[in-house]
Short mmCIF file of C-alpha atoms in Angstrom, two decimals:
data_model
loop_
_atom_site.label_atom_id
_atom_site.label_comp_id
_atom_site.label_asym_id
_atom_site.label_seq_id
_atom_site.Cartn_x
_atom_site.Cartn_y
_atom_site.Cartn_z
CA MET A 268 1.86 23.04 1.22
CA SER A 269 -0.27 19.99 0.38
CA THR A 270 1.01 17.43 -2.09
CA ALA A 271 -2.13 17.86 -4.18
CA ILE A 272 -1.30 21.53 -4.78
CA VAL A 273 2.35 20.74 -5.61
CA ARG A 274 1.30 17.93 -7.95
CA ALA A 275 -1.23 20.14 -9.73
CA GLU A 276 1.29 22.99 -10.15
CA ILE A 277 4.00 20.67 -11.52
CA THR A 278 1.54 19.12 -13.98
CA ARG A 279 0.44 22.57 -15.16
CA PHE A 280 4.08 23.61 -15.51
CA LEU A 281 4.94 20.51 -17.56
CA LYS A 282 2.05 20.95 -19.97
CA SER A 283 2.51 24.66 -20.53
CA PRO A 284 4.75 25.74 -23.49
CA GLU A 285 5.45 29.13 -21.89
CA PRO A 286 9.00 29.82 -20.62
CA GLU A 287 9.08 30.05 -16.82
CA THR A 288 11.04 29.04 -13.75
CA LEU A 289 9.64 26.87 -10.96
CA CYS A 290 11.46 26.23 -7.67
CA ILE A 291 10.51 23.38 -5.31
CA SER A 292 12.15 23.22 -1.88
CA GLY A 293 11.78 20.46 0.67
CA PRO A 294 13.73 18.24 3.11
CA TRP A 295 16.11 15.57 1.86
CA GLY A 296 14.23 12.37 1.21
CA ALA A 297 10.84 14.11 1.05
CA GLY A 298 10.42 12.96 -2.55
CA LYS A 299 10.87 16.15 -4.58
CA THR A 300 12.91 14.42 -7.27
CA PHE A 301 10.78 11.28 -7.16
CA LEU A 302 7.54 13.20 -7.63
CA TRP A 303 9.02 15.42 -10.36
CA GLN A 304 10.33 12.47 -12.38
CA LYS A 305 7.13 10.51 -11.86
CA LEU A 306 4.99 13.36 -13.20
CA VAL A 307 7.37 13.94 -16.13
CA ARG A 308 6.89 10.28 -17.11
CA GLU A 309 3.12 10.49 -16.72
CA VAL A 310 2.74 13.65 -18.80
CA GLU A 311 5.28 12.44 -21.37
CA ALA A 312 3.46 9.11 -21.74
CA VAL A 313 0.34 10.91 -23.00
CA ARG A 314 2.47 13.28 -25.15
CA GLU A 315 1.37 16.43 -23.33
CA LEU A 316 4.77 17.90 -22.42
CA GLY A 317 4.99 21.54 -23.39
CA MET A 318 8.56 21.13 -24.66
CA GLN A 319 10.03 18.58 -27.08
CA ARG A 320 13.40 18.20 -25.38
CA TYR A 321 14.25 17.57 -21.73
CA ALA A 322 17.32 17.43 -19.50
CA TYR A 323 17.69 16.42 -15.87
CA VAL A 324 20.93 17.57 -14.24
CA SER A 325 22.05 16.99 -10.65
CA LEU A 326 24.42 19.71 -9.46
CA PHE A 327 25.84 17.44 -6.76
CA GLY A 328 29.62 17.92 -6.94
CA LEU A 329 29.69 20.14 -10.07
CA ASN A 330 32.32 22.83 -9.59
CA SER A 331 31.92 25.27 -12.47
CA LEU A 332 29.46 26.71 -14.94
CA ALA A 333 31.36 24.92 -17.70
CA GLU A 334 30.72 21.55 -16.02
CA LEU A 335 27.07 22.51 -15.57
CA ARG A 336 26.66 23.51 -19.22
CA ASN A 337 28.39 20.32 -20.40
CA SER A 338 26.21 18.18 -18.10
CA LEU A 339 23.14 19.91 -19.51
CA VAL A 340 24.25 18.98 -23.03
CA GLU A 341 25.04 15.38 -22.05
CA ASN A 342 21.66 14.84 -20.36
CA THR A 343 19.42 16.36 -23.03
CA ILE A 344 17.00 13.93 -24.68
CA ALA A 345 14.08 14.22 -27.06
CA THR A 346 10.64 13.58 -25.54
CA GLU A 347 8.90 10.94 -27.61
CA GLY A 348 6.08 9.69 -25.41
CA THR A 349 8.29 6.92 -24.03
CA GLU A 350 10.91 6.76 -21.29
CA VAL A 351 14.37 7.55 -22.70
CA SER A 352 17.56 7.82 -20.68
CA PRO A 353 20.63 9.84 -21.68
CA ASP A 354 23.27 7.69 -23.36
CA ALA A 355 25.88 7.87 -26.14
CA SER A 356 23.14 7.87 -28.76
CA THR A 357 21.23 10.80 -27.25
CA LEU A 358 24.50 12.73 -26.77
CA HIS A 359 25.38 12.14 -30.41
CA THR A 360 21.99 13.51 -31.43
CA VAL A 361 22.47 16.64 -29.31
CA LEU A 362 25.99 17.23 -30.64
CA ARG A 363 24.77 16.82 -34.22
CA HIS A 364 22.02 19.30 -33.44
CA GLY A 365 24.67 21.70 -32.18
CA GLU A 366 26.80 21.04 -35.25
CA ASN A 367 23.88 21.95 -37.52
CA TYR A 368 23.29 25.06 -35.44
CA LEU A 369 27.00 25.89 -35.85
CA ARG A 370 26.79 25.69 -39.64
CA LYS A 371 23.76 27.98 -39.79
CA ASN A 372 25.35 30.56 -37.53
CA ALA A 373 29.03 30.13 -38.40
CA PRO A 374 30.13 33.79 -38.34
CA LEU A 375 28.51 34.46 -34.99
CA ILE A 376 29.82 31.21 -33.51
CA ASN A 377 33.37 31.85 -34.71
CA ASP A 378 33.32 35.27 -33.06
CA ALA A 379 31.96 33.70 -29.87
CA MET A 380 34.64 31.01 -29.84
CA GLY A 381 37.30 33.63 -30.31
CA PHE A 382 35.84 35.66 -27.48
CA PHE A 383 35.80 32.65 -25.14
CA ARG A 384 39.27 31.54 -26.40
CA ILE A 385 37.98 28.09 -27.22
CA LYS A 386 40.76 26.20 -29.01
CA ASP A 387 39.80 22.59 -28.35
CA ALA A 388 37.43 21.19 -30.99
CA GLY A 389 35.61 19.04 -28.42
CA ASN A 390 34.99 22.01 -26.17
CA GLY A 391 33.89 23.98 -29.16
CA LEU A 392 31.41 21.27 -30.12
CA TYR A 393 29.99 21.18 -26.59
CA ARG A 394 29.77 25.00 -26.63
CA ALA A 395 27.93 24.88 -29.94
CA ALA A 396 25.60 22.18 -28.59
CA PHE A 397 24.90 24.32 -25.54
CA LEU A 398 24.09 27.27 -27.79
CA SER A 399 21.44 25.03 -29.38
CA VAL A 400 19.70 24.49 -26.02
CA ARG A 401 16.47 26.36 -26.68
CA GLU A 402 12.79 25.90 -25.94
CA GLN A 403 13.65 22.98 -23.69
CA LEU A 404 12.46 21.58 -20.35
CA ILE A 405 15.32 21.58 -17.83
CA CYS A 406 15.53 20.32 -14.25
CA PHE A 407 18.41 21.46 -12.03
CA ASP A 408 18.46 19.28 -8.89
CA ASP A 409 20.48 19.43 -5.64
CA LEU A 410 21.26 23.15 -5.86
CA GLU A 411 22.49 23.22 -2.27
CA ARG A 412 24.94 20.37 -3.00
CA ALA A 413 26.85 22.08 -5.80
CA GLY A 414 30.63 22.16 -5.43
CA ASP A 415 32.50 25.10 -3.93
CA GLY A 416 33.41 26.44 -7.37
CA LEU A 417 29.80 26.76 -8.50
CA LYS A 418 28.05 29.68 -6.83
CA MET A 419 24.30 29.92 -6.25
CA LYS A 420 24.16 33.25 -8.10
CA ASP A 421 25.80 31.62 -11.17
CA ILE A 422 23.23 28.80 -11.16
CA LEU A 423 20.34 31.24 -10.86
CA GLY A 424 21.90 33.47 -13.53
CA LEU A 425 22.08 30.51 -15.92
CA ALA A 426 18.49 29.56 -15.14
CA SER A 427 17.37 33.13 -15.80
CA MET A 428 19.24 33.27 -19.11
CA LEU A 429 17.76 29.95 -20.27
CA ARG A 430 14.27 31.20 -19.55
CA GLU A 431 14.62 34.77 -20.83
CA GLN A 432 16.89 34.26 -23.84
CA ARG A 433 16.40 30.61 -24.82
CA GLY A 434 12.66 30.21 -24.14
CA CYS A 435 13.27 27.28 -21.73
CA LYS A 436 11.21 26.01 -18.85
CA VAL A 437 13.47 25.51 -15.81
CA VAL A 438 12.64 23.76 -12.54
CA LEU A 439 14.98 24.11 -9.55
CA LEU A 440 14.90 21.39 -6.86
CA MET A 441 16.61 22.07 -3.56
CA ASN A 442 16.58 21.78 0.22
CA LYS A 443 16.68 25.46 1.11
CA ALA A 444 17.05 24.64 4.82
CA LYS A 445 20.37 22.89 4.13
CA ALA A 446 21.87 25.62 1.94
CA GLU A 447 24.94 27.31 3.38
CA ASP A 448 24.52 30.86 4.63
CA ALA A 449 26.19 32.38 1.55
CA GLN A 450 24.10 30.19 -0.79
CA GLU A 451 20.87 31.06 1.02
CA LYS A 452 21.68 34.76 0.94
CA GLN A 453 22.35 34.68 -2.82
CA PHE A 454 19.20 32.64 -3.39
CA ASN A 455 17.01 35.03 -1.39
CA GLU A 456 18.48 38.03 -3.21
CA GLN A 457 17.73 36.55 -6.64
CA LEU A 458 14.51 34.68 -5.84
CA GLU A 459 12.07 37.36 -6.96
CA LYS A 460 13.99 38.11 -10.18
CA VAL A 461 14.57 34.51 -11.26
CA VAL A 462 11.77 32.31 -9.90
CA ASP A 463 8.19 32.66 -11.12
CA THR A 464 6.68 30.08 -8.73
CA PHE A 465 8.11 28.84 -5.42
CA LEU A 466 6.67 25.73 -3.73
CA ASP A 467 7.42 24.33 -0.27
CA PHE A 468 7.20 20.54 -0.38
CA GLU A 469 6.97 18.62 2.90
CA PRO A 470 4.44 15.79 2.55
CA THR A 471 2.74 13.98 5.40
CA SER A 472 3.21 10.24 5.74
CA GLU A 473 -0.17 9.66 4.01
CA GLU A 474 0.89 11.86 1.09
CA ALA A 475 4.36 10.29 0.92
CA VAL A 476 3.05 6.72 0.53
CA LYS A 477 0.63 7.84 -2.18
CA ILE A 478 3.57 9.26 -4.08
CA ALA A 479 5.97 6.36 -3.47
CA ILE A 480 3.81 3.22 -3.58
CA ASP A 481 1.55 2.49 -6.53
CA GLY A 482 -0.87 -0.37 -7.00
CA SER A 483 -3.66 -2.10 -5.15
CA ASP A 484 -1.99 -5.50 -4.59
CA ALA A 485 -1.70 -6.99 -1.10
CA VAL A 486 1.87 -5.76 -0.58
CA ALA A 487 1.08 -2.17 -1.60
CA VAL A 488 -2.05 -2.01 0.55
CA ALA A 489 -0.31 -3.49 3.61
CA LEU A 490 2.74 -1.25 3.26
CA ARG A 491 0.75 1.97 2.91
CA GLU A 492 -1.14 1.21 6.11
CA ARG A 493 1.97 0.24 8.09
CA ILE A 494 4.19 3.09 6.91
CA VAL A 495 1.52 5.65 7.78
CA ALA A 496 1.16 4.04 11.22
CA LEU A 497 4.89 4.59 11.80
CA GLY A 498 4.76 8.14 10.43
CA ILE A 499 7.53 7.64 7.84
CA THR A 500 7.76 10.51 5.33
CA ASN A 501 11.16 9.90 3.71
CA ILE A 502 10.55 8.62 0.16
CA ARG A 503 13.92 6.91 -0.09
CA VAL A 504 13.22 4.99 3.10
CA ILE A 505 9.74 4.07 1.87
CA LYS A 506 11.10 2.80 -1.46
CA LYS A 507 13.74 0.67 0.28
CA ILE A 508 11.09 -0.82 2.54
CA GLU A 509 8.92 -1.54 -0.50
CA ARG A 510 11.84 -3.25 -2.26
CA TRP A 511 12.39 -5.53 0.76
CA ALA A 512 8.66 -6.25 1.00
CA ARG A 513 8.54 -7.20 -2.69
CA GLN A 514 11.50 -9.56 -2.16
CA LEU A 515 9.69 -11.20 0.74
CA ALA A 516 6.49 -11.50 -1.31
CA SER A 517 8.43 -13.31 -4.05
CA ILE A 518 9.68 -15.80 -1.43
CA LEU A 519 6.25 -16.23 0.19
CA THR A 520 4.25 -16.69 -3.02
CA ASP A 521 2.52 -19.83 -1.71
CA ASN A 522 1.40 -18.22 1.53
CA SER A 523 -1.77 -16.44 2.55
CA VAL A 524 -2.46 -12.71 2.65
CA THR A 525 -2.15 -12.95 6.45
CA ILE A 526 1.51 -13.97 6.12
CA ILE A 527 2.15 -11.23 3.54
CA ASN A 528 0.59 -8.68 5.90
CA GLN A 529 2.76 -9.87 8.79
CA ALA A 530 5.87 -9.70 6.61
CA ALA A 531 4.94 -6.15 5.51
CA ALA A 532 4.40 -5.08 9.13
CA THR A 533 7.74 -6.48 10.29
CA VAL A 534 9.82 -5.24 7.35
CA SER A 535 8.30 -1.75 7.71
CA LEU A 536 9.21 -1.70 11.39
CA ALA A 537 12.73 -3.03 10.76
CA GLY A 538 13.26 -0.54 7.92
CA TRP A 539 12.14 2.33 10.14
CA CYS A 540 14.61 1.30 12.86
CA PHE A 541 17.61 0.61 10.61
CA LEU A 542 17.17 3.41 8.05
CA GLN A 543 16.16 6.27 10.36
CA PRO A 544 18.39 6.05 13.44
CA GLY A 545 17.55 8.80 15.89
CA LEU A 546 14.10 9.35 14.42
CA ALA A 547 13.22 5.73 15.19
CA PRO A 548 14.13 3.47 18.13
CA THR A 549 16.74 0.75 17.89
CA ILE A 550 15.58 -2.72 16.93
CA GLU A 551 16.60 -3.84 20.45
CA PHE A 552 14.18 -1.28 21.92
CA VAL A 553 11.40 -2.71 19.73
CA GLU A 554 12.25 -6.31 20.62
CA ASN A 555 12.15 -5.52 24.35
CA PHE A 556 8.99 -3.41 24.08
CA ASP A 557 6.21 -4.60 26.37
CA PRO A 558 2.80 -3.11 25.47
CA LYS A 559 1.61 -3.85 29.00
CA LYS A 560 4.26 -1.54 30.44
CA ILE A 561 3.74 1.50 28.25
CA TYR A 562 3.11 3.65 31.31
CA SER A 563 5.76 4.06 33.97
CA PHE A 564 5.41 5.26 37.54
CA ASP A 565 8.60 7.27 36.99
CA ASP A 566 7.46 8.62 33.62
CA LYS A 567 9.19 12.00 34.05
CA GLU A 568 12.64 10.42 33.65
CA ILE A 569 11.79 8.86 30.27
CA PRO A 570 13.04 10.93 27.29
CA VAL A 571 10.30 12.52 25.18
CA GLU A 572 11.24 10.60 22.03
CA GLU A 573 11.12 7.30 23.93
CA LYS A 574 7.61 8.09 25.16
CA GLU A 575 6.58 8.80 21.56
CA TRP A 576 8.12 5.53 20.37
CA ARG A 577 6.20 3.63 23.02
CA PHE A 578 2.88 5.10 21.89
CA ILE A 579 3.70 4.47 18.22
CA LEU A 580 4.55 0.82 18.93
CA GLN A 581 1.41 0.38 21.00
CA ARG A 582 -0.77 1.80 18.20
CA TYR A 583 1.17 -0.36 15.76
CA GLY A 584 0.11 -3.45 17.71
CA GLN A 585 3.69 -4.49 18.31
CA GLY A 586 4.19 -7.62 20.39
CA PRO A 587 6.99 -10.16 20.88
CA PHE A 588 8.90 -11.18 17.75
CA SER A 589 8.21 -14.63 16.37
CA GLN A 590 10.89 -16.69 14.61
CA PHE A 591 9.40 -15.47 11.32
CA ASP A 592 9.78 -11.83 12.44
CA ARG A 593 13.38 -12.36 13.57
CA LEU A 594 14.31 -13.84 10.20
CA ILE A 595 12.93 -10.74 8.48
CA VAL A 596 14.80 -8.41 10.85
CA ASP A 597 18.01 -10.39 10.25
CA GLY A 598 17.43 -10.10 6.49
CA VAL A 599 17.06 -6.33 6.66
CA SER A 600 20.17 -6.10 8.85
CA SER A 601 22.35 -8.37 6.70
CA GLY A 602 21.02 -7.34 3.29
CA TYR A 603 19.57 -10.72 2.23
CA PHE A 604 16.73 -13.03 3.26
CA GLN A 605 17.12 -16.74 4.02
CA LYS A 606 14.53 -18.26 1.70
CA GLU A 607 14.26 -21.78 3.12
CA LYS A 608 14.10 -20.68 6.75
CA LEU A 609 11.48 -18.05 5.94
CA GLU A 610 9.37 -20.61 4.10
CA GLN A 611 9.58 -23.01 7.04
CA ALA A 612 8.69 -20.31 9.59
CA ALA A 613 5.79 -19.13 7.41
CA SER A 614 4.56 -22.72 7.12
CA HIS A 615 4.51 -23.07 10.93
CA ILE A 616 2.44 -19.90 11.22
CA GLU A 617 0.02 -21.08 8.52
CA LYS A 618 -0.51 -24.37 10.36
CA ARG A 619 -1.08 -22.56 13.65
CA LEU A 620 -3.55 -20.19 12.01
CA GLU A 621 -5.37 -23.10 10.42
CA ARG A 622 -5.65 -24.85 13.80
CA GLN A 623 -6.99 -21.65 15.35
CA SER A 624 -9.48 -21.31 12.53
CA ARG A 625 -10.71 -24.89 13.01
CA ASN A 626 -10.93 -24.38 16.77
CA ASN A 627 -12.90 -21.21 16.18
CA ARG A 628 -15.33 -23.06 13.94
CA LEU A 629 -15.85 -25.69 16.65
CA SER A 630 -16.40 -22.95 19.25
CA GLU A 631 -18.90 -21.27 16.94
CA ALA A 632 -20.74 -24.58 16.55
CA TRP A 633 -20.99 -24.96 20.34
CA ARG A 634 -22.21 -21.34 20.62
CA LEU A 635 -24.88 -22.14 18.05
CA TYR A 636 -26.18 -24.73 20.55
CA ALA A 637 -25.69 -22.65 23.71
CA ASP A 638 -26.78 -19.21 22.54
CA SER A 639 -29.47 -19.77 19.91
CA LEU A 640 -32.63 -21.68 19.10
CA ALA A 641 -31.38 -22.96 15.78
CA LYS A 642 -32.92 -26.18 14.49
CA ASP A 643 -31.60 -29.43 15.97
CA ASP A 644 -30.15 -30.77 12.73
CA LEU A 645 -28.39 -27.48 12.00
CA VAL A 646 -26.67 -27.53 15.41
CA LEU A 647 -25.75 -31.21 15.23
CA ASP A 648 -24.44 -30.91 11.66
CA ALA A 649 -22.32 -27.90 12.64
CA ILE A 650 -20.74 -29.67 15.64
CA GLU A 651 -20.15 -32.87 13.72
CA ALA A 652 -18.61 -31.05 10.74
CA ALA A 653 -16.35 -28.93 12.94
CA ALA A 654 -15.22 -32.01 14.87
CA ALA A 655 -14.49 -33.96 11.67
CA GLU A 656 -12.44 -31.01 10.38
CA ASN A 657 -10.51 -30.70 13.65
CA LEU A 658 -9.93 -34.37 14.51
CA ALA A 659 -6.12 -34.34 14.79
CA ASP A 660 -6.20 -31.51 17.34
CA LEU A 661 -9.07 -32.69 19.55
CA THR A 662 -8.11 -33.86 23.04
CA THR A 663 -9.62 -36.95 24.60
CA SER A 664 -11.78 -34.73 26.77
CA ASP A 665 -13.02 -32.73 23.76
CA MET A 666 -13.82 -35.90 21.87
CA ASN A 667 -15.69 -37.40 24.79
CA GLU A 668 -17.91 -34.29 25.07
CA ILE A 669 -18.74 -34.39 21.35
CA ILE A 670 -19.50 -38.13 21.31
CA LEU A 671 -21.74 -37.91 24.38
CA PHE A 672 -23.54 -34.93 22.83
CA LEU A 673 -24.19 -36.70 19.52
CA ARG A 674 -25.46 -39.87 21.24
CA HIS A 675 -27.74 -37.83 23.52
CA TYR A 676 -29.44 -36.41 20.43
CA ASP A 677 -29.84 -39.76 18.65
CA ARG A 678 -26.78 -39.73 16.41
CA SER A 679 -25.09 -42.83 17.84
CA GLN A 680 -24.14 -44.33 14.49
CA ARG A 681 -22.44 -41.15 13.34
CA ALA A 682 -20.82 -40.76 16.77
CA SER A 683 -19.31 -44.24 16.42
CA ALA A 684 -17.93 -43.38 13.00
CA LEU A 685 -16.40 -40.26 14.50
CA VAL A 686 -14.73 -42.35 17.26
CA ALA A 687 -13.01 -44.53 14.65
CA SER A 688 -11.90 -41.47 12.66
CA TRP A 689 -10.51 -39.77 15.77
CA ILE A 690 -8.52 -42.84 16.88
CA HIS A 691 -6.85 -42.91 13.48
CA ALA A 692 -6.17 -39.15 13.44
CA ALA A 693 -4.99 -38.95 17.07
CA ARG A 694 -2.21 -41.53 16.76
CA HIS A 695 0.35 -38.76 16.15
CA ASN A 696 0.09 -38.01 19.89
CA SER A 697 -0.02 -41.04 22.16
CA HIS A 698 -0.95 -38.80 25.11
CA ASN A 699 -4.44 -38.58 23.57
CA PHE A 700 -4.96 -42.17 24.73
CA SER A 701 -4.55 -41.42 28.43
CA PRO A 702 -8.10 -40.96 29.78
CA TYR A 703 -6.86 -40.51 33.33
CA SER A 704 -5.11 -37.21 32.68
CA THR A 705 -7.69 -35.63 30.39
CA ILE A 706 -11.21 -36.82 31.31
CA SER A 707 -12.95 -35.08 34.16
CA LEU A 708 -13.95 -37.51 36.94
CA ASN A 709 -17.27 -35.65 37.19
CA ARG A 710 -18.22 -36.48 33.60
CA PRO A 711 -19.26 -39.88 32.23
CA PHE A 712 -16.86 -41.52 29.81
CA ASP A 713 -18.40 -42.83 26.58
CA PRO A 714 -17.93 -46.66 26.77
CA GLU A 715 -17.14 -47.07 23.07
CA LEU A 716 -14.56 -44.27 23.14
CA LYS A 717 -13.00 -45.69 26.31
CA ALA A 718 -12.80 -49.19 24.81
CA ALA A 719 -11.19 -47.79 21.64
CA ILE A 720 -8.60 -45.89 23.69
CA GLU A 721 -7.78 -48.97 25.81
CA SER A 722 -7.42 -51.06 22.69
CA GLU A 723 -5.02 -48.47 21.29
CA GLN A 724 -3.09 -48.43 24.58
CA ASN A 725 -2.47 -52.15 24.30
CA THR A 726 -0.64 -51.54 21.02
CA ILE A 727 1.50 -48.71 22.41
CA ARG A 728 4.38 -49.30 24.75
CA LEU A 729 5.74 -45.95 25.86
CA ASP A 730 9.42 -45.85 26.82
CA PRO A 731 9.71 -44.78 30.50
CA VAL A 732 12.80 -42.73 29.62
CA GLU A 733 10.93 -40.81 26.92
CA MET A 734 8.01 -40.27 29.30
CA LEU A 735 10.40 -38.96 32.00
CA LYS A 736 12.04 -36.59 29.49
CA ALA A 737 8.66 -35.22 28.43
CA THR A 738 7.35 -34.91 31.99
CA SER A 739 10.50 -33.11 33.22
CA LYS A 740 9.88 -30.47 30.53
CA ASN A 741 6.10 -30.34 30.89
CA ARG A 742 4.88 -31.79 34.18
CA ALA A 743 1.45 -32.50 32.71
CA SER A 744 2.66 -34.63 29.80
CA TYR A 745 2.65 -38.15 31.32
CA ALA A 746 2.01 -37.35 34.97
CA PHE A 747 -0.19 -40.39 35.52
CA GLU A 748 1.79 -42.88 33.42
CA VAL A 749 5.45 -42.21 34.14
CA GLY A 750 5.31 -43.04 37.87
CA PRO A 751 3.90 -46.56 37.41
CA ALA A 752 6.26 -47.13 34.47
CA LEU A 753 9.34 -46.20 36.50
CA SER A 754 8.14 -48.36 39.41
CA LYS A 755 8.65 -51.41 37.21
CA LEU A 756 12.37 -50.67 36.84
CA SER A 757 14.97 -52.18 39.19
CA SER A 758 17.65 -50.04 40.83
CA LYS A 759 20.19 -51.31 38.27
CA GLU A 760 17.88 -50.41 35.40
CA LEU A 761 17.46 -46.94 36.90
CA VAL A 762 21.25 -46.54 37.11
CA ASP A 763 21.57 -47.67 33.49
CA MET A 764 18.84 -45.18 32.55
CA PHE A 765 20.69 -42.25 34.16
CA ASP A 766 23.98 -43.35 32.63
CA ALA A 767 22.40 -43.29 29.18
CA LEU A 768 20.91 -39.82 29.59
CA PRO A 769 22.52 -36.64 28.22
CA GLU A 770 24.90 -34.70 30.45
CA ASP A 771 22.13 -32.26 31.43
CA ILE A 772 20.05 -34.71 33.53
CA LYS A 773 19.33 -32.52 36.56
CA SER A 774 15.68 -31.79 35.69
CA MET A 775 14.99 -35.48 34.91
CA ALA A 776 16.59 -36.72 38.12
CA MET A 777 14.63 -34.18 40.18
CA CYS A 778 11.41 -35.13 38.36
CA ALA A 779 12.01 -38.82 39.16
CA HIS A 780 12.63 -37.87 42.82
CA GLU A 781 9.30 -35.99 42.99
CA LEU A 782 7.44 -38.93 41.41
CA ALA A 783 9.00 -41.31 43.91
CA GLN A 784 7.50 -39.22 46.72
CA GLN A 785 4.01 -39.81 45.26
CA TYR A 786 4.13 -43.48 44.29
CA ASN A 787 4.73 -46.83 45.98
CA HIS A 788 7.71 -47.73 48.10
CA SER A 789 9.30 -49.86 45.38
CA LEU A 790 10.07 -46.77 43.21
CA ARG A 791 11.32 -44.84 46.27
CA ALA A 792 13.54 -47.69 47.39
CA ASN A 793 14.93 -48.51 43.94
CA LEU A 794 15.56 -44.83 43.09
CA ASP A 795 17.36 -44.22 46.42
CA ALA A 796 19.57 -47.25 45.79
CA ALA A 797 20.34 -46.01 42.25
CA LEU A 798 21.20 -42.50 43.43
CA LEU A 799 23.44 -43.81 46.21
CA GLU A 800 25.32 -45.97 43.71
CA ILE A 801 25.84 -42.96 41.41
CA ALA A 802 26.94 -40.79 44.38
CA GLY A 803 29.41 -43.44 45.44
CA ARG A 804 31.32 -43.13 42.17
CA SER A 805 32.88 -39.79 43.11
CA LYS A 806 32.85 -37.06 45.73
CA MET A 807 31.72 -34.57 43.07
CA ASN A 808 28.74 -36.75 42.10
CA ALA A 809 27.66 -36.88 45.73
CA ASP A 810 28.01 -33.11 46.12
CA ARG A 811 25.94 -32.44 42.99
CA LEU A 812 23.13 -34.83 43.97
CA ARG A 813 23.10 -33.26 47.45
CA GLN A 814 22.87 -29.75 45.91
CA TRP A 815 19.94 -30.91 43.80
CA GLY A 816 18.24 -32.05 46.99
CA ILE A 817 17.75 -35.66 45.90
CA LEU A 818 20.60 -37.57 47.64
CA PRO A 819 19.12 -40.01 50.22
CA ASP A 820 20.28 -39.58 53.82
#
């Protein structure tokens, strides 16, 4: 049955003053209680409830009718257009109401107490208060979870009595599918006699998020989309995910909507995995998921649920976890989020996104030249503005192309100003000042840019050790500089360099060996002498250098 029909029927039930019994059955976590309480608050807020008193009672663990009646008394409140929770004050009001009822009907009550053998004054007061329960809205929840001493037929008998004799409106919330055989049999036998309206409640994911998540803020919008994509229908799971997402949003207040959306996507996925084991894959399955390998040649051996998970993750757009994603997953797993680390990881993403955005604007400016007949000044202004915005990230090759382009179209003065600005901005990366590794030999090199780079090179003295470290990690880093720099070192200086390096020097030693193959004999000779000296220190040293393939014959 659609949520809209259930919602409309509950609203009608709440507003009507006529005594009747409504039963709503649905799976655990589907949101029966959540929707009921939400609609009670909404109707109460506009003062349209058909009854002036209300009680919500969970039967979970109650073992007798006496406990149920007492709980009904303890949870009765007056409806006043505002949210009120049962407390000592509301109980006092109900007991006073029962006391007044006792005075008005003293002879009848005394006979009743004698009949029930009530000797304790407190029990008598509760009994009197229960006798005053009339023309009241009552919700009995968790019928299938009542204790062994409280039978289904007794609950239904009480509900029938409250409707027929006390003029009450009673709603019964239960998961009929989880009722024990005896409970289900008793319920089915009494259903037609006791219940006026029976509703099956099993919302879709789209309906569940509409019930559970209010608002139109960025978090609410992102969560609704992501939870529907995962097919989550359990309201309790959805509310927990929302609580985590709100915590993350409070940490990431200074970040963009893009970051909030990514956080919502990751926390929804993590919540699905951790809160619905069996229905969802493990977080390890998600982390190892490769969207490029969704299909398998041996697909028949893959369990059906795993196939479904693969398709869900593919539609979800799931890719490798970033550091930011892992921090969120760890927070869901451990129960708390690491604020400082999350802020740092979010900041890294923001910077990367900003660089991508600037690069995109520069690409768009070039496309304006290549793919349109826009006016000259419009094209030149776009390229110049995008370059000025992107200075710190432009390579030497990029800058050369832009400067040559501006000079070709008579903007030499502005091109020169851009050269000076780029030199200043590019100093964070000395590799920018190596024309040999970044400028194509087939393209001319702007003389002013080249002179500025050479001038900057004269002020920079790169440490050969640092260059070797960088090149051993990324062979393109200083490929044209490190060889000549190492060639200037004597064999003793090379030995001292290796001695000063960290214990893990294998990659650096092998990189130096490869460079020595490419450059002049002085580096080859000095490096061989240095390696032989290091090998001569111990048999183990010699064996290791031989295994690395760099020990001279």
